[in-house]
Every structure is written in C-alpha cells, then in structure tokens.
Tab-separated table of C-alpha atoms and ligand atoms in Angstrom:
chain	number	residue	atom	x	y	z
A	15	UNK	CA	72.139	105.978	75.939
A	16	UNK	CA	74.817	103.880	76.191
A	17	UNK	CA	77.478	106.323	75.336
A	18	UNK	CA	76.087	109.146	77.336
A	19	UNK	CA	76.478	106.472	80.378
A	20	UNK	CA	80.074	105.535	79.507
A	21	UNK	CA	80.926	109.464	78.601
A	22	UNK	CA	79.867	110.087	81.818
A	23	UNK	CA	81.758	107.271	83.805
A	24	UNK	CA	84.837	108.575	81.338
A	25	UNK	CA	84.538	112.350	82.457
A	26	UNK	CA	84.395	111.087	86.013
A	27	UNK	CA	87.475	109.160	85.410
A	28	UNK	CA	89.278	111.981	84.117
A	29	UNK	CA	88.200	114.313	86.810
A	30	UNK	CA	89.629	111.664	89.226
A	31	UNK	CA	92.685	112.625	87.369
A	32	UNK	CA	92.171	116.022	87.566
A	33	UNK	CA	92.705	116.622	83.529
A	34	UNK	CA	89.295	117.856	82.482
A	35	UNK	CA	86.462	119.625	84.296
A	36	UNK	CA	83.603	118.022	82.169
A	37	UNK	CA	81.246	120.218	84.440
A	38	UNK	CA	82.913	123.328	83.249
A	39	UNK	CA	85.554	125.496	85.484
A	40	UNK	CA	83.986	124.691	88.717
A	41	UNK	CA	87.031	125.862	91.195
A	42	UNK	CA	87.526	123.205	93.827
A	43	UNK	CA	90.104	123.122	96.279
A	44	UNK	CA	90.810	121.567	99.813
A	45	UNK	CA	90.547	124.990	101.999
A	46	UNK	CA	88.222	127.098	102.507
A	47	UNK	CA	84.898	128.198	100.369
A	48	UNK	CA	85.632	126.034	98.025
A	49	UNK	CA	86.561	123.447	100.646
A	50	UNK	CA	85.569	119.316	100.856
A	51	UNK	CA	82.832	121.024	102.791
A	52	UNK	CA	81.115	122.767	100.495
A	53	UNK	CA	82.393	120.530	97.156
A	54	UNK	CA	78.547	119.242	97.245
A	55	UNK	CA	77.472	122.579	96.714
A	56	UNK	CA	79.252	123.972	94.121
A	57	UNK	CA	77.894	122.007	91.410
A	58	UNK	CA	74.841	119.884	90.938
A	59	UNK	CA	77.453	117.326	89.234
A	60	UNK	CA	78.986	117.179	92.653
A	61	UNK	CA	76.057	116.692	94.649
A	62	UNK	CA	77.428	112.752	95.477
A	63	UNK	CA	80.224	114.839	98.004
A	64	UNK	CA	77.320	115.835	100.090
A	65	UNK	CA	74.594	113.096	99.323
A	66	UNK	CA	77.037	109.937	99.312
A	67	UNK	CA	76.761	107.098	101.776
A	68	UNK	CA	79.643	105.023	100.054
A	69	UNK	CA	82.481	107.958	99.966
A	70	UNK	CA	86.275	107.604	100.202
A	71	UNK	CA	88.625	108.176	102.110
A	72	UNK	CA	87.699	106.345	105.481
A	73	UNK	CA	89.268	105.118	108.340
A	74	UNK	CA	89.503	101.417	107.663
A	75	UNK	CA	88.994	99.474	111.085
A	76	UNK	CA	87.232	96.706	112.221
A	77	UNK	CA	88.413	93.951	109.717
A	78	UNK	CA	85.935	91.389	108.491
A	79	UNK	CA	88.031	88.034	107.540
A	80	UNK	CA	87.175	87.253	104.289
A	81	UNK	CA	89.816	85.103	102.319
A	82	UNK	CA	90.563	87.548	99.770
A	83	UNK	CA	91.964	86.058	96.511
A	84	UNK	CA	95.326	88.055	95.350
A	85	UNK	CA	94.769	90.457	92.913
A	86	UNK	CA	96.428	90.178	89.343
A	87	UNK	CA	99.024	92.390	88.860
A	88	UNK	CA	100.156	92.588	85.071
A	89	UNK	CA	101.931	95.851	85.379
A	90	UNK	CA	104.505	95.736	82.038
A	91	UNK	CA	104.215	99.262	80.930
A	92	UNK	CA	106.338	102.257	82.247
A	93	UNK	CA	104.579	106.273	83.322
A	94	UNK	CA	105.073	108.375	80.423
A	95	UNK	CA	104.818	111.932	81.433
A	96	UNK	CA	104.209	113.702	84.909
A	97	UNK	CA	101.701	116.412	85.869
A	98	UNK	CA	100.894	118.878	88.387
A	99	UNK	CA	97.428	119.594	88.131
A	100	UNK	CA	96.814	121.970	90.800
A	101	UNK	CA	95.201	119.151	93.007
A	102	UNK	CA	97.901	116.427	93.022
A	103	UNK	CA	100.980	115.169	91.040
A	104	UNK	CA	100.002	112.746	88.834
A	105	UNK	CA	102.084	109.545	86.668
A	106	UNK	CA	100.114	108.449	83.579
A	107	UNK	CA	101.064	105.451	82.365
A	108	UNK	CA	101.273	103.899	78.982
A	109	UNK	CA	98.383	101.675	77.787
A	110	UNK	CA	99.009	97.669	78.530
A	111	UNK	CA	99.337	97.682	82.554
A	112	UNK	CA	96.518	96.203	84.032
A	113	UNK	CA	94.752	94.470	87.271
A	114	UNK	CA	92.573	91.312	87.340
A	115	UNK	CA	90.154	91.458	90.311
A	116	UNK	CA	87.247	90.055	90.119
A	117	UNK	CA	86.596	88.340	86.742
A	118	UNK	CA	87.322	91.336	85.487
A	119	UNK	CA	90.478	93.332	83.849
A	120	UNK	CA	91.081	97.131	84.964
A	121	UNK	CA	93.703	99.241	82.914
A	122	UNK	CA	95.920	101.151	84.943
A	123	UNK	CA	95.498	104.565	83.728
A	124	UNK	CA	97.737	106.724	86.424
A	125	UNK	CA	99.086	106.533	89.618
A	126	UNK	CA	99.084	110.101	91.552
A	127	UNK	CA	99.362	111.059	95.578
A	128	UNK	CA	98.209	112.873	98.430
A	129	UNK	CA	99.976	114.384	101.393
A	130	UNK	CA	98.932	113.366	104.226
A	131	UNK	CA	97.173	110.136	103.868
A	132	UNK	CA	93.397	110.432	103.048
A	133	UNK	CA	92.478	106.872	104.340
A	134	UNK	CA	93.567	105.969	107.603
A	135	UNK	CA	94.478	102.704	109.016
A	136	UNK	CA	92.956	101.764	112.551
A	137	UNK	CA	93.110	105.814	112.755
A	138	UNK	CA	96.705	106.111	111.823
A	139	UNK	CA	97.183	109.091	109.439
A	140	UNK	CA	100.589	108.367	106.943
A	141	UNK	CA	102.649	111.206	105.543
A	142	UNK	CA	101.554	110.046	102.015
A	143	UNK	CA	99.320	108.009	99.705
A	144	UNK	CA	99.352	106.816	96.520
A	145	UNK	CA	96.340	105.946	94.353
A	146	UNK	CA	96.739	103.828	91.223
A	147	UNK	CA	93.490	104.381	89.015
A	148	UNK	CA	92.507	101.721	87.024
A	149	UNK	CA	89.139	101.163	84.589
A	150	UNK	CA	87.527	98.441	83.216
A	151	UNK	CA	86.385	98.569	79.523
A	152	UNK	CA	82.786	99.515	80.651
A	153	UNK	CA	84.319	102.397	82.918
A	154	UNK	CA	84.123	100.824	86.292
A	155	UNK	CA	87.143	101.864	88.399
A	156	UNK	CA	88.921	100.195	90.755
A	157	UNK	CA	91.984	102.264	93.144
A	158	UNK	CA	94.957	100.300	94.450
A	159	UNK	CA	96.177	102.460	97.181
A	160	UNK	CA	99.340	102.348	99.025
A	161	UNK	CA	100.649	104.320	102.657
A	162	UNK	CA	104.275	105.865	102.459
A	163	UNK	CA	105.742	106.438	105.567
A	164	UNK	CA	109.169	108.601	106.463
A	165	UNK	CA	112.198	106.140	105.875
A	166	UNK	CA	114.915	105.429	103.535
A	167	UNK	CA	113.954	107.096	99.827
A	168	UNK	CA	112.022	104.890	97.055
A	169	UNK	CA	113.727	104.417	94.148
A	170	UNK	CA	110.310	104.330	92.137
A	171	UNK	CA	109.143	108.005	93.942
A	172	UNK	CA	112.997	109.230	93.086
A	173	UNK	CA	112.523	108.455	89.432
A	174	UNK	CA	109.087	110.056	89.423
A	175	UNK	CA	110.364	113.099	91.509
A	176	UNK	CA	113.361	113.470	89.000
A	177	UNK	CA	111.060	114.867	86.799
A	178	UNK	CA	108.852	116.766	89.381
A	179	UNK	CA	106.038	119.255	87.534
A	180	UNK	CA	106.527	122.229	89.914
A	181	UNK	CA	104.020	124.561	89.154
A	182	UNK	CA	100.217	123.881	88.597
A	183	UNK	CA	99.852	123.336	84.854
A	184	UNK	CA	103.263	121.941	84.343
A	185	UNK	CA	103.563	118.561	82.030
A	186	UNK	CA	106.950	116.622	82.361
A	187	UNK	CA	108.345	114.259	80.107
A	188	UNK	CA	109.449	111.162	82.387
A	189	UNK	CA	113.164	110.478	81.744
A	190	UNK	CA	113.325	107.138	83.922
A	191	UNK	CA	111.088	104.390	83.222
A	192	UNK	CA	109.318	103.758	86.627
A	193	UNK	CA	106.564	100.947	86.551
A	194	UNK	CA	103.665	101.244	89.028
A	195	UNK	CA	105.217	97.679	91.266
A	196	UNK	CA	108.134	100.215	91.376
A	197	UNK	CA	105.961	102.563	94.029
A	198	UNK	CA	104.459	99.513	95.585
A	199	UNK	CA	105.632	97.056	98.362
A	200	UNK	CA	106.663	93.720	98.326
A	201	UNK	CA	103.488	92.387	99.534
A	202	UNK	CA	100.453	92.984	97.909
A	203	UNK	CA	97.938	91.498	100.769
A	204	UNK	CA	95.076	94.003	101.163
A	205	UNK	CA	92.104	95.743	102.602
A	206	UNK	CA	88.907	95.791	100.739
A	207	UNK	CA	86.103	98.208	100.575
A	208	UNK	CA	83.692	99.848	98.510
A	209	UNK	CA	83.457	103.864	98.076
A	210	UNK	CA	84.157	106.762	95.592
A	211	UNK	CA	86.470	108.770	94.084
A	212	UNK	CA	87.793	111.429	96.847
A	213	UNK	CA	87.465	114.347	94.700
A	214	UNK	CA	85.119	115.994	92.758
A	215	UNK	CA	82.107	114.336	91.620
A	216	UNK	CA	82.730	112.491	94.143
A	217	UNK	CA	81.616	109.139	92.183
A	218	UNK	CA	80.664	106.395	94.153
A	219	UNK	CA	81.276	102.324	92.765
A	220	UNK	CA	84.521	102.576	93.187
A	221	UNK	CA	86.355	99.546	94.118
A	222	UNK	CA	89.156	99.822	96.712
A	223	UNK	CA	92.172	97.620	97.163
A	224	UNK	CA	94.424	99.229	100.022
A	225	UNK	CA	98.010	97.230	100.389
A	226	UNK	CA	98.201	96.247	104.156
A	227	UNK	CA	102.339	97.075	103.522
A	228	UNK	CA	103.437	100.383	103.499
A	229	UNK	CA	106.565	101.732	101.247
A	230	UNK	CA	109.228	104.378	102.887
A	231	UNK	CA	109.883	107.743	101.177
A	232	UNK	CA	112.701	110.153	102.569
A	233	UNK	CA	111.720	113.160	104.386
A	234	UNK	CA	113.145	115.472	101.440
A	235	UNK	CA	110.641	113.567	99.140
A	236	UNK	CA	107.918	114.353	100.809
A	237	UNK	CA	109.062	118.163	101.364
A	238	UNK	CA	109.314	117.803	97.251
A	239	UNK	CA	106.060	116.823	96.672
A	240	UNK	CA	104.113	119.021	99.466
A	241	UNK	CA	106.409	122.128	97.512
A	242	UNK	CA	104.863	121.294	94.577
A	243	UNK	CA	101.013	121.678	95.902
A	244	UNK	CA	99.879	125.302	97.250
A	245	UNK	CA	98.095	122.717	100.273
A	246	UNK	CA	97.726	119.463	102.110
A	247	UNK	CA	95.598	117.334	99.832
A	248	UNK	CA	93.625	115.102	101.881
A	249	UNK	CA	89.656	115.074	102.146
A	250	UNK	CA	88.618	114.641	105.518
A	251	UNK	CA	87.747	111.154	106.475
A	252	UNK	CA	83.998	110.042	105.317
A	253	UNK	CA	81.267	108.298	107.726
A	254	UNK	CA	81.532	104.311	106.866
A	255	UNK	CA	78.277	103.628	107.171
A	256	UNK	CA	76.573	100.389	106.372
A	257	UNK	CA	80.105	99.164	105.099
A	258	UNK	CA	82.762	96.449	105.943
A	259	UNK	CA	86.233	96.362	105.331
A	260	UNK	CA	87.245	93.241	104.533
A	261	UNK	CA	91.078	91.334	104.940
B	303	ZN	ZN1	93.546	110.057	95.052
C-alpha cells in the first residue's frame, strides 16, 4: 500500500515535470479540445482539474499577516540538462539542492517556466514564471515560484537559454553551471498558499512559496522561450475558495 501511495505521488511529480504520462498518452495541451477546460475530462486521473477546490494558479490578493519564518535555501548543486517537453522548458537539477520549510526538507528536483505568468499578483499578470519543484522524501511537494518581468537580461535565464531545447522532445546538455538562487531574486520574502500542481492531474497538497521580488529578463529572452513552445502556457486563474494567502 505504501508504495502504490508513494508511486502515485512520484508519477504525479513527474507529470508536474512533464517527463512521463503515468496515465498513458493522454494529449493535453493549453488550447482548445484538449484545453485547461476540458483537462478534467480527458482522464479519470485528471478528474482533480475539474473537481479541485485547492487548485493553482490563483490570483494572490488579500494578504493575511502571518510572520512567516524564511525558508531554508541550501541550493549547492548546479541544472544538469535542459528539456523541452512540449508543455514547458524545463532545468533538472542534480541531486543535493534542497529547501527547509516547515520541519521538513524538500529536494529540488527542477526548475521550469511559463509564459505569461499563471499566478497573478493583486491581478497583475507578469511576462513569465518560474516554478522550482521540490519533494520531500515521502513525496509531498512544495513550488517556489518566482515573476520575471521585461528588464535588463538574467544572467541565470542566459546560461539556461544558452542551451535552449528548441523543439518538443529535445534534451540539452547544460554547458554553464546555473544554480536555482541564480534565477531567483535577492530577497526571498514570500507569499504563502496552499493548492496543486497547474497541470495535469492536477494534484492538490501542494505547498506554495511565491517570492514577493520579481527578477528582470530581456525582451529577446522571453521571445526565446515563447519560440520554443507552439503556445502561451498559462492555466487560467483558479477560484480561491476557502483559502488565505498569507505574508
Ligand atoms: Zn509550473
């Protein structure tokens, strides 16, 4: 039981990166038929999209104060390969960077991005966002997220983009070693709140950490990044609900 519960919570992980379809070749996408509209119905393994009450992304507003402790950032490793999955370009990183939130460790397992933002911030949409997926040893996952907005160029994003995986499928070797702080701002004060992983199964439990600081990209890094996707790769905002955002 307990490894069809962890295989499970390890397939959803993996899904969240887009590198296995443990429900078989369902075709999801963010347009049309197979649509964040209709993701609930085209598997029963993805009946959370429709179901959900917790789901991500959301427009975080109406801050509850809450003292948040800083979160533990022991990020040594550096990304080891790139990959275009067909849903988003994605870092994985070697084994040894982690978070400490909540009594608890979470190993950063990749960092990848979506364009435009899929949270919003007091209804402000960025050009970009970042997710950095991290698990804990019994497979609960925990997103540090982080806005890019048009600027100067990041030199962590320029390392990443160096190696860019153009085509769905592709698998690139990282030349650079980028660390995750690399793509992250100075400060790492954040919003809280709970939902779900924004793609298919739609998982809910997740923890999210959103950095209140956003990081500049150049406008030719974005254009690099949307080339690389057929489409904009943002689900639609999700009803809060009985949720707080904390800060
Ligand atoms: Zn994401």
């Amino acid at each position: 039981m307990k490894k069809t519960i962890l295989s499970t919570v390890v397939a959803g992980a993996l899904l969240f990166s887009g590198q296995a379809m443990a429900s078989g070749d369902v075709h999801w996408s963010y347009s049309g038929h197979g649509g964040p509209a209709h993701w609930g119905d085209l598997s029963s393994e993805f009946s959370t999209c429709k179901s959900g009450v917790n789901q991500s992304p959301i427009n975080l507003t109406g801050f509850i104060e809450g003292d948040l402790p800083a979160i533990g950032f022991s990020y040594g490793t550096t990304a080891t390969d790139i990959v275009n999955n067909g849903h988003t370009v994605q870092a994985n990183f070697a084994k040894g960077s982690s978070i400490s939130v909540d009594g608890m460790e979470f190993d950063l397992l990749q960092c990848h991005f979506h364009a435009p933002s899929e949270n919003n911030i007091d209804s402000k949409s960025f050009p970009m966002e970042g997710h950095c997926v991290h698990a804990s040893k019994d497979g609960k996952l925990a997103v540090v997220a982080v806005m890019f907005d048009i600027g100067d160029a990041s030199k962590g994003i320029a390392s990443l983009w160096a190696n860019m995986p153009e085509h769905t499928g592709d698998k690139h070797t990282l030349s650079a070693k980028v660390k995750a702080t690399d793509l992250l701002p100075e400060s790492k004060d954040y919003y809280r709140f709970n939902g779900s992983l924004t793609t298919p199964p739609c998982t809910e439990g997740v923890r999210w950490f959103m950095l209140k600081d956003s990081v500049t990209i150049s406008k030719e890094q974005l254009n690099a990044f949307q080339g690389a996707l057929h489409e904009p790769n943002n689900r639609p905002v999700q009803p809060v609900n009985a949720r707080i955002v904390v800060q």
